[in-house]
Amino acid sequence: MAARQQKAVAAVAILAIFLGIALNIAIDIVKYDYQSYEFEERRLPKSVDRHPNSQRRMSSAYVPPSGMGGYYNLSCPFEWSKYSCAYMQRGPKAAEIVRASTEYYLEHMTSIQAAFNRAVKEGQSKRIFFTGDSLMRQIFVGIACNAWSLQGGSIIENAEIPWKEEWPCKETINDRGHCFITGGQHSGFDAASIRLTNGMELHFVPHRGFKDEDTAEPHVLQRLVSDVARHDGVTFGKKTAMSPGGPKVDVLVYNVGIHYNLRVTRKHIRHYANEISKPLMMHEEKQHGSTKNVTISSNSAESNSSSRTRTIYVMSPAQHYNTNDGQWQKGMTDESKKCVKEIPSNPRAKVEQELLIPGVNVDVLLDYDDLSLGHMHVQKGDDCSHYCMPGVPDVVGARLVEEFLSE
């Protein structure tokens, strides 16, 4: 009898193990499906008045204009909750932050819509490679969300957004001492890709900031230098979320990020300019005899050939901490961590303008033009570096789209 009972117990244990394995496999499958989007099957409401997260706004929060275009308060499937000020902010003071950022977005809505409508009409199937830190990722998110929420209907054909199951978030961001969304959709991702209906592809891969080494490329500059030496062009590498439609990068969008001090920043910018961007331009010069000068920033800058990779350097946005130069510093006090509305200059942008010359060692130098926009930062969690969304990153993203369409 005892032997039979032991056999029965063993059989139950084995069955439990197999059931556990099967359950884990099923969970993994569900998680995988959850993180991959086929947009023909997924349509979210475009109207702010009826989007599924409107109930998350508190009565004291800013209420946007009825029927406003674009996206707002997690109505876009690519939004990060920690950058959506309408979702994260609470109280009358916070409402002013949301109001300022949203109204800035709406003031530029005509130009934003025009950029994406032009992309649809011209139908240029270019392949774009973005690499930078979380500030560049905000621009990528802005482009994706505005392409999703275009008034005439979404122009995103497909996307791969591998949301992390767990994403770190400062406890100080939430008034209650914890973050709202720390995993899954609207939490965080590293690399991500979208493909528009006109065939244009946009691939983002981070090189700095919080990242998973499997889905980021910390040594991207070294790889790009090797690409230029071997191919007279640059490739996407192996970390993109979606397989590119071809090996050639038509436009390289780069920023060194804000995680280095100014000395190291200079070193990386010189490396980018002298070993990547300028050699690409020289390759074209050898083929065609000359390169066309390109102007800074706010306006379109044109290159006379689409045969080689064009280079766009996005200048670092201004930080607006209450310090002598607006930059984050070690040993800051509670008072110095507060955001100020305006700073006299951006030291990082000064270095970038000093070292990068449009038409000489970079095609386009794109400026945020944001010295007086400090009241639009996230601010929660002592964040005077990232902007609320929608807002400043969306405007910069639309200008980038215009640059993508330039020849």
Short mmCIF file of C-alpha atoms in Angstrom, two decimals:
data_model
loop_
_atom_site.label_atom_id
_atom_site.label_comp_id
_atom_site.label_asym_id
_atom_site.label_seq_id
_atom_site.Cartn_x
_atom_site.Cartn_y
_atom_site.Cartn_z
CA MET A 1 0.00 0.00 0.00
CA ALA A 2 2.79 2.40 0.95
CA ALA A 3 4.58 1.67 -2.34
CA ARG A 4 1.41 2.49 -4.32
CA GLN A 5 0.98 5.77 -2.45
CA GLN A 6 4.57 6.72 -3.16
CA LYS A 7 4.09 5.97 -6.86
CA ALA A 8 0.89 8.04 -6.87
CA VAL A 9 2.64 10.97 -5.22
CA ALA A 10 5.51 10.74 -7.70
CA ALA A 11 3.07 10.67 -10.63
CA VAL A 12 1.27 13.75 -9.32
CA ALA A 13 4.60 15.56 -8.89
CA ILE A 14 5.67 14.73 -12.44
CA LEU A 15 2.30 15.89 -13.79
CA ALA A 16 2.62 19.17 -11.85
CA ILE A 17 6.07 19.76 -13.35
CA PHE A 18 4.78 19.22 -16.90
CA LEU A 19 1.79 21.47 -16.24
CA GLY A 20 4.11 24.17 -14.90
CA ILE A 21 6.30 23.99 -18.00
CA ALA A 22 3.24 24.15 -20.26
CA LEU A 23 1.90 27.14 -18.35
CA ASN A 24 5.20 29.02 -18.64
CA ILE A 25 5.29 28.36 -22.39
CA ALA A 26 1.74 29.64 -22.71
CA ILE A 27 2.59 32.77 -20.74
CA ASP A 28 5.63 33.44 -22.93
CA ILE A 29 3.49 33.12 -26.05
CA VAL A 30 0.93 35.55 -24.68
CA LYS A 31 3.68 38.02 -23.72
CA TYR A 32 5.23 37.77 -27.18
CA ASP A 33 1.90 38.41 -28.90
CA TYR A 34 1.23 41.31 -26.55
CA GLN A 35 4.46 43.02 -27.53
CA SER A 36 4.03 42.75 -31.28
CA TYR A 37 1.50 44.80 -33.23
CA GLU A 38 -0.20 44.12 -36.52
CA PHE A 39 -2.07 47.35 -36.99
CA GLU A 40 -4.68 46.11 -39.41
CA GLU A 41 -6.20 44.31 -36.41
CA ARG A 42 -5.60 47.02 -33.77
CA ARG A 43 -7.42 50.35 -34.08
CA LEU A 44 -7.58 52.71 -31.15
CA PRO A 45 -9.91 55.71 -31.04
CA LYS A 46 -8.37 58.90 -32.42
CA SER A 47 -10.63 61.37 -30.63
CA VAL A 48 -9.34 62.73 -27.34
CA ASP A 49 -12.90 62.98 -26.06
CA ARG A 50 -13.46 59.25 -26.13
CA HIS A 51 -10.06 57.62 -25.78
CA PRO A 52 -9.96 54.74 -23.31
CA ASN A 53 -7.73 56.47 -20.74
CA SER A 54 -9.72 59.69 -20.35
CA GLN A 55 -11.03 58.48 -16.99
CA ARG A 56 -7.46 58.66 -15.65
CA ARG A 57 -7.56 62.47 -15.71
CA MET A 58 -8.45 64.02 -12.38
CA SER A 59 -10.93 66.89 -12.16
CA SER A 60 -8.13 69.35 -11.35
CA ALA A 61 -6.15 68.44 -14.48
CA TYR A 62 -6.05 70.39 -17.73
CA VAL A 63 -8.81 69.43 -20.15
CA PRO A 64 -7.78 69.77 -23.82
CA PRO A 65 -10.00 71.36 -26.49
CA SER A 66 -12.89 69.22 -27.64
CA GLY A 67 -12.03 67.19 -30.74
CA MET A 68 -8.35 68.12 -30.65
CA GLY A 69 -6.22 66.39 -33.27
CA GLY A 70 -3.18 64.27 -32.61
CA TYR A 71 -2.81 62.10 -29.50
CA TYR A 72 -3.14 62.66 -25.75
CA ASN A 73 -3.10 60.76 -22.44
CA LEU A 74 -2.02 57.32 -23.75
CA SER A 75 -4.39 57.32 -26.72
CA CYS A 76 -1.35 56.33 -28.82
CA PRO A 77 -0.16 52.72 -28.40
CA PHE A 78 3.50 53.83 -28.47
CA GLU A 79 3.34 56.38 -25.62
CA TRP A 80 5.36 56.02 -22.45
CA SER A 81 3.34 56.71 -19.33
CA LYS A 82 6.24 58.52 -17.61
CA TYR A 83 6.38 61.09 -20.43
CA SER A 84 2.62 61.51 -20.77
CA CYS A 85 2.09 64.43 -18.43
CA ALA A 86 -1.69 64.24 -18.83
CA TYR A 87 -1.48 60.72 -17.42
CA MET A 88 1.16 61.29 -14.74
CA GLN A 89 0.57 64.81 -13.47
CA ARG A 90 -1.81 65.59 -10.62
CA GLY A 91 -3.02 68.87 -9.11
CA PRO A 92 -3.47 72.49 -10.26
CA LYS A 93 0.26 73.26 -10.64
CA ALA A 94 0.76 70.12 -12.70
CA ALA A 95 -2.20 71.11 -14.87
CA GLU A 96 -0.26 74.19 -15.99
CA ILE A 97 2.59 71.98 -17.19
CA VAL A 98 0.14 69.86 -19.19
CA ARG A 99 -1.58 72.97 -20.56
CA ALA A 100 1.70 74.56 -21.72
CA SER A 101 2.95 71.41 -23.43
CA THR A 102 -0.39 70.54 -25.06
CA GLU A 103 -0.99 74.08 -26.32
CA TYR A 104 2.53 74.20 -27.76
CA TYR A 105 1.74 70.95 -29.56
CA LEU A 106 -1.56 72.29 -30.89
CA GLU A 107 0.07 75.54 -32.04
CA HIS A 108 2.29 73.45 -34.31
CA MET A 109 -0.38 70.94 -35.33
CA THR A 110 -0.74 72.37 -38.85
CA SER A 111 2.97 71.91 -39.62
CA ILE A 112 3.01 68.48 -37.95
CA GLN A 113 0.07 67.26 -40.04
CA ALA A 114 1.59 68.81 -43.18
CA ALA A 115 4.85 66.90 -42.71
CA PHE A 116 3.11 63.54 -42.45
CA ASN A 117 0.66 64.30 -45.27
CA ARG A 118 3.64 65.15 -47.45
CA ALA A 119 5.25 61.85 -46.50
CA VAL A 120 2.13 60.01 -47.66
CA LYS A 121 1.84 61.91 -50.96
CA GLU A 122 5.49 61.73 -51.94
CA GLY A 123 5.75 58.06 -51.04
CA GLN A 124 9.50 57.91 -50.51
CA SER A 125 10.36 54.46 -49.17
CA LYS A 126 13.49 55.53 -47.30
CA ARG A 127 15.05 53.58 -44.46
CA ILE A 128 15.96 55.65 -41.41
CA PHE A 129 18.26 54.62 -38.55
CA PHE A 130 18.01 56.53 -35.26
CA THR A 131 20.55 56.07 -32.51
CA GLY A 132 20.81 58.08 -29.31
CA ASP A 133 19.63 57.99 -25.72
CA SER A 134 16.15 58.43 -24.21
CA LEU A 135 15.86 61.97 -25.65
CA MET A 136 16.20 60.63 -29.19
CA ARG A 137 13.70 57.90 -28.31
CA GLN A 138 11.18 60.61 -27.38
CA ILE A 139 11.48 61.96 -30.94
CA PHE A 140 10.95 58.46 -32.34
CA VAL A 141 7.85 58.04 -30.15
CA GLY A 142 6.54 61.43 -31.30
CA ILE A 143 6.94 60.49 -34.97
CA ALA A 144 5.23 57.15 -34.41
CA CYS A 145 2.34 58.66 -32.46
CA ASN A 146 1.68 61.43 -34.98
CA ALA A 147 1.81 58.97 -37.87
CA TRP A 148 -0.68 56.85 -35.90
CA SER A 149 -3.06 59.71 -35.14
CA LEU A 150 -3.00 61.51 -38.50
CA GLN A 151 -6.39 63.07 -39.22
CA GLY A 152 -6.84 61.13 -42.44
CA GLY A 153 -6.16 57.85 -40.64
CA SER A 154 -3.08 56.02 -39.39
CA ILE A 155 -0.25 55.70 -41.91
CA ILE A 156 1.56 53.00 -39.93
CA GLU A 157 1.52 49.70 -41.78
CA ASN A 158 3.42 47.64 -39.24
CA ALA A 159 5.53 48.03 -36.11
CA GLU A 160 7.57 46.09 -33.61
CA ILE A 161 7.45 47.62 -30.14
CA PRO A 162 9.03 45.15 -27.69
CA TRP A 163 7.71 46.52 -24.39
CA LYS A 164 9.69 45.26 -21.44
CA GLU A 165 7.99 43.06 -18.85
CA GLU A 166 9.71 45.21 -16.21
CA TRP A 167 10.86 48.80 -16.69
CA PRO A 168 12.50 50.84 -13.92
CA CYS A 169 10.77 54.02 -12.83
CA LYS A 170 11.75 56.45 -10.09
CA GLU A 171 9.46 56.17 -7.10
CA THR A 172 9.41 59.97 -6.85
CA ILE A 173 7.54 60.20 -10.15
CA ASN A 174 4.27 59.16 -8.51
CA ASP A 175 2.74 61.23 -5.73
CA ARG A 176 1.93 58.01 -3.89
CA GLY A 177 5.51 56.79 -4.03
CA HIS A 178 5.32 54.31 -6.88
CA CYS A 179 5.07 54.34 -10.66
CA PHE A 180 1.85 53.84 -12.55
CA ILE A 181 3.05 51.51 -15.31
CA THR A 182 6.23 49.52 -14.72
CA GLY A 183 5.87 46.76 -17.30
CA GLY A 184 4.13 45.97 -20.57
CA GLN A 185 2.53 48.49 -22.88
CA HIS A 186 3.20 52.16 -22.04
CA SER A 187 6.11 51.27 -19.72
CA GLY A 188 9.38 51.24 -21.69
CA PHE A 189 11.26 49.69 -24.59
CA ASP A 190 14.77 49.76 -26.02
CA ALA A 191 14.91 49.23 -29.78
CA ALA A 192 11.70 49.74 -31.79
CA SER A 193 10.71 49.91 -35.47
CA ILE A 194 7.81 51.16 -37.56
CA ARG A 195 7.00 50.95 -41.26
CA LEU A 196 4.72 53.53 -42.88
CA THR A 197 2.25 52.86 -45.66
CA ASN A 198 4.54 54.68 -48.12
CA GLY A 199 7.27 52.12 -47.39
CA MET A 200 9.38 54.42 -45.20
CA GLU A 201 11.01 52.54 -42.32
CA LEU A 202 12.14 54.06 -39.03
CA HIS A 203 14.38 52.01 -36.74
CA PHE A 204 15.52 53.23 -33.31
CA VAL A 205 18.33 51.56 -31.34
CA PRO A 206 19.60 53.17 -28.11
CA HIS A 207 23.26 53.58 -27.28
CA ARG A 208 22.97 55.23 -23.83
CA GLY A 209 20.61 55.40 -20.88
CA PHE A 210 18.87 52.42 -19.29
CA LYS A 211 19.03 49.59 -21.76
CA ASP A 212 19.24 45.85 -22.17
CA GLU A 213 22.54 44.92 -23.82
CA ASP A 214 20.65 42.48 -26.04
CA THR A 215 18.45 45.25 -27.48
CA ALA A 216 20.86 48.21 -27.46
CA GLU A 217 24.15 49.07 -29.14
CA PRO A 218 26.50 50.91 -26.78
CA HIS A 219 29.39 50.77 -29.28
CA VAL A 220 27.41 51.93 -32.30
CA LEU A 221 29.98 54.54 -33.37
CA GLN A 222 32.69 51.91 -33.67
CA ARG A 223 30.43 49.75 -35.82
CA LEU A 224 29.47 52.67 -38.05
CA VAL A 225 33.13 53.57 -38.56
CA SER A 226 33.79 49.98 -39.62
CA ASP A 227 30.78 50.11 -41.99
CA VAL A 228 32.07 53.26 -43.67
CA ALA A 229 35.52 51.72 -44.13
CA ARG A 230 34.17 48.48 -45.60
CA HIS A 231 31.06 49.60 -47.51
CA ASP A 232 31.39 53.37 -48.09
CA GLY A 233 28.06 53.50 -46.27
CA VAL A 234 26.40 52.39 -43.04
CA THR A 235 24.16 49.46 -42.16
CA PHE A 236 21.53 48.85 -39.47
CA GLY A 237 23.56 46.39 -37.43
CA LYS A 238 21.82 43.51 -35.68
CA LYS A 239 19.77 45.18 -32.93
CA THR A 240 16.75 46.61 -34.79
CA ALA A 241 13.35 45.42 -33.56
CA MET A 242 12.14 44.73 -37.11
CA SER A 243 14.26 43.39 -39.95
CA PRO A 244 14.98 46.29 -42.34
CA GLY A 245 13.73 46.03 -45.90
CA GLY A 246 17.31 46.27 -47.12
CA PRO A 247 20.85 46.69 -45.82
CA LYS A 248 21.34 50.33 -46.81
CA VAL A 249 20.63 53.17 -44.39
CA ASP A 250 19.29 56.14 -46.34
CA VAL A 251 19.36 58.57 -43.40
CA LEU A 252 21.42 58.28 -40.20
CA VAL A 253 19.98 60.30 -37.28
CA TYR A 254 22.39 60.63 -34.36
CA ASN A 255 22.82 62.42 -31.06
CA VAL A 256 25.58 61.79 -28.54
CA GLY A 257 23.17 62.09 -25.59
CA ILE A 258 23.35 63.86 -22.23
CA HIS A 259 25.04 61.13 -20.18
CA TYR A 260 28.59 62.30 -20.89
CA ASN A 261 30.41 65.33 -19.56
CA LEU A 262 31.35 68.00 -22.11
CA ARG A 263 34.91 66.71 -22.55
CA VAL A 264 33.74 63.21 -23.49
CA THR A 265 30.91 64.69 -25.55
CA ARG A 266 33.47 66.56 -27.67
CA LYS A 267 35.41 63.36 -28.20
CA HIS A 268 32.36 61.44 -29.44
CA ILE A 269 31.17 64.24 -31.71
CA ARG A 270 34.61 64.54 -33.34
CA HIS A 271 34.63 60.78 -33.83
CA TYR A 272 31.18 60.90 -35.45
CA ALA A 273 32.04 63.88 -37.67
CA ASN A 274 35.54 62.84 -38.79
CA GLU A 275 35.12 59.08 -39.08
CA ILE A 276 31.48 58.68 -40.18
CA SER A 277 29.65 61.74 -41.44
CA LYS A 278 32.42 63.53 -43.34
CA PRO A 279 33.71 60.35 -45.08
CA LEU A 280 30.15 59.67 -46.29
CA MET A 281 29.98 63.17 -47.73
CA MET A 282 33.46 62.81 -49.27
CA HIS A 283 32.36 59.58 -50.93
CA GLU A 284 29.61 61.52 -52.68
CA GLU A 285 32.05 64.29 -53.58
CA LYS A 286 34.30 61.77 -55.30
CA GLN A 287 31.34 60.47 -57.30
CA HIS A 288 29.75 63.79 -58.24
CA GLY A 289 32.49 66.36 -57.89
CA SER A 290 30.94 68.48 -55.12
CA THR A 291 28.54 68.53 -52.23
CA LYS A 292 25.83 71.07 -51.71
CA ASN A 293 26.05 73.24 -48.63
CA VAL A 294 23.41 72.59 -46.05
CA THR A 295 22.06 75.10 -43.54
CA ILE A 296 21.30 74.62 -39.87
CA SER A 297 18.25 73.40 -38.55
CA SER A 298 14.84 74.91 -38.54
CA ASN A 299 14.49 74.81 -42.31
CA SER A 300 14.98 72.00 -44.79
CA ALA A 301 18.56 71.22 -45.73
CA GLU A 302 19.09 69.49 -49.03
CA SER A 303 21.70 67.13 -50.37
CA ASN A 304 22.16 66.65 -54.12
CA SER A 305 22.12 62.87 -54.08
CA SER A 306 20.22 60.02 -52.51
CA SER A 307 22.90 57.49 -53.46
CA ARG A 308 24.68 57.68 -50.11
CA THR A 309 23.60 57.85 -46.49
CA ARG A 310 22.63 61.37 -45.43
CA THR A 311 23.59 62.37 -41.89
CA ILE A 312 21.37 64.34 -39.52
CA TYR A 313 22.67 65.34 -36.13
CA VAL A 314 19.89 66.28 -33.69
CA MET A 315 21.30 68.83 -31.27
CA SER A 316 20.86 68.16 -27.57
CA PRO A 317 17.74 69.73 -26.07
CA ALA A 318 18.22 72.28 -23.32
CA GLN A 319 18.08 71.12 -19.73
CA HIS A 320 16.37 73.63 -17.44
CA TYR A 321 17.59 72.87 -13.93
CA ASN A 322 17.95 75.77 -11.51
CA THR A 323 21.75 75.81 -11.87
CA ASN A 324 24.19 78.28 -13.40
CA ASP A 325 23.98 76.66 -16.86
CA GLY A 326 20.74 74.64 -16.60
CA GLN A 327 22.63 71.33 -16.57
CA TRP A 328 22.22 68.49 -14.12
CA GLN A 329 25.07 68.53 -11.60
CA LYS A 330 26.25 66.26 -8.83
CA GLY A 331 25.24 67.18 -5.31
CA MET A 332 22.24 69.25 -6.33
CA THR A 333 19.87 70.64 -3.69
CA ASP A 334 16.08 70.35 -3.79
CA GLU A 335 15.98 73.96 -4.99
CA SER A 336 18.48 73.42 -7.81
CA LYS A 337 16.52 70.38 -9.02
CA LYS A 338 13.53 72.57 -9.85
CA CYS A 339 12.91 73.47 -13.50
CA VAL A 340 13.25 77.08 -14.61
CA LYS A 341 11.37 78.39 -17.63
CA GLU A 342 14.33 79.88 -19.49
CA ILE A 343 18.12 79.58 -19.61
CA PRO A 344 20.48 81.95 -21.46
CA SER A 345 22.28 79.23 -23.44
CA ASN A 346 22.66 75.49 -23.87
CA PRO A 347 26.31 74.45 -23.28
CA ARG A 348 25.88 71.13 -25.07
CA ALA A 349 24.35 72.78 -28.13
CA LYS A 350 27.25 75.26 -28.16
CA VAL A 351 29.75 72.40 -28.38
CA GLU A 352 27.72 70.74 -31.15
CA GLN A 353 27.53 73.95 -33.20
CA GLU A 354 31.23 74.51 -32.73
CA LEU A 355 32.23 71.06 -33.99
CA LEU A 356 29.57 70.28 -36.60
CA ILE A 357 29.36 72.39 -39.77
CA PRO A 358 26.45 71.70 -42.13
CA GLY A 359 27.66 70.94 -45.62
CA VAL A 360 31.19 70.23 -44.38
CA ASN A 361 31.08 67.39 -41.86
CA VAL A 362 27.33 66.81 -41.47
CA ASP A 363 24.37 67.24 -43.78
CA VAL A 364 21.88 68.64 -41.29
CA LEU A 365 22.19 70.09 -37.81
CA LEU A 366 18.72 70.18 -36.28
CA ASP A 367 18.17 72.53 -33.34
CA TYR A 368 15.41 72.19 -30.73
CA ASP A 369 15.16 75.99 -30.33
CA ASP A 370 14.00 75.43 -26.76
CA LEU A 371 15.85 77.78 -24.41
CA SER A 372 12.55 79.24 -23.15
CA LEU A 373 10.56 75.99 -22.93
CA GLY A 374 11.62 74.85 -19.46
CA HIS A 375 8.04 74.93 -18.15
CA MET A 376 7.18 72.01 -20.48
CA HIS A 377 9.48 69.42 -18.91
CA VAL A 378 8.11 66.36 -17.11
CA GLN A 379 9.44 67.76 -13.78
CA LYS A 380 8.22 64.80 -11.70
CA GLY A 381 11.14 62.76 -10.46
CA ASP A 382 13.39 65.84 -10.73
CA ASP A 383 13.22 65.59 -14.52
CA CYS A 384 14.11 68.85 -16.27
CA SER A 385 15.64 66.97 -19.23
CA HIS A 386 12.69 65.15 -20.85
CA TYR A 387 9.72 67.04 -22.21
CA CYS A 388 6.07 66.21 -21.70
CA MET A 389 4.37 64.46 -24.60
CA PRO A 390 2.69 65.50 -26.72
CA GLY A 391 4.81 68.60 -26.97
CA VAL A 392 8.33 69.62 -27.93
CA PRO A 393 9.58 66.20 -29.21
CA ASP A 394 6.62 66.03 -31.60
CA VAL A 395 7.51 69.36 -33.18
CA VAL A 396 11.16 68.33 -33.60
CA GLY A 397 10.02 64.98 -34.99
CA ALA A 398 7.86 66.64 -37.65
CA ARG A 399 10.81 68.76 -38.74
CA LEU A 400 12.85 65.57 -39.00
CA VAL A 401 10.22 64.00 -41.25
CA GLU A 402 10.52 67.02 -43.54
CA GLU A 403 14.28 66.43 -43.64
CA PHE A 404 13.76 62.77 -44.54
CA LEU A 405 11.84 63.89 -47.60
CA SER A 406 14.60 66.24 -48.75
CA GLU A 407 17.02 65.10 -51.44
#
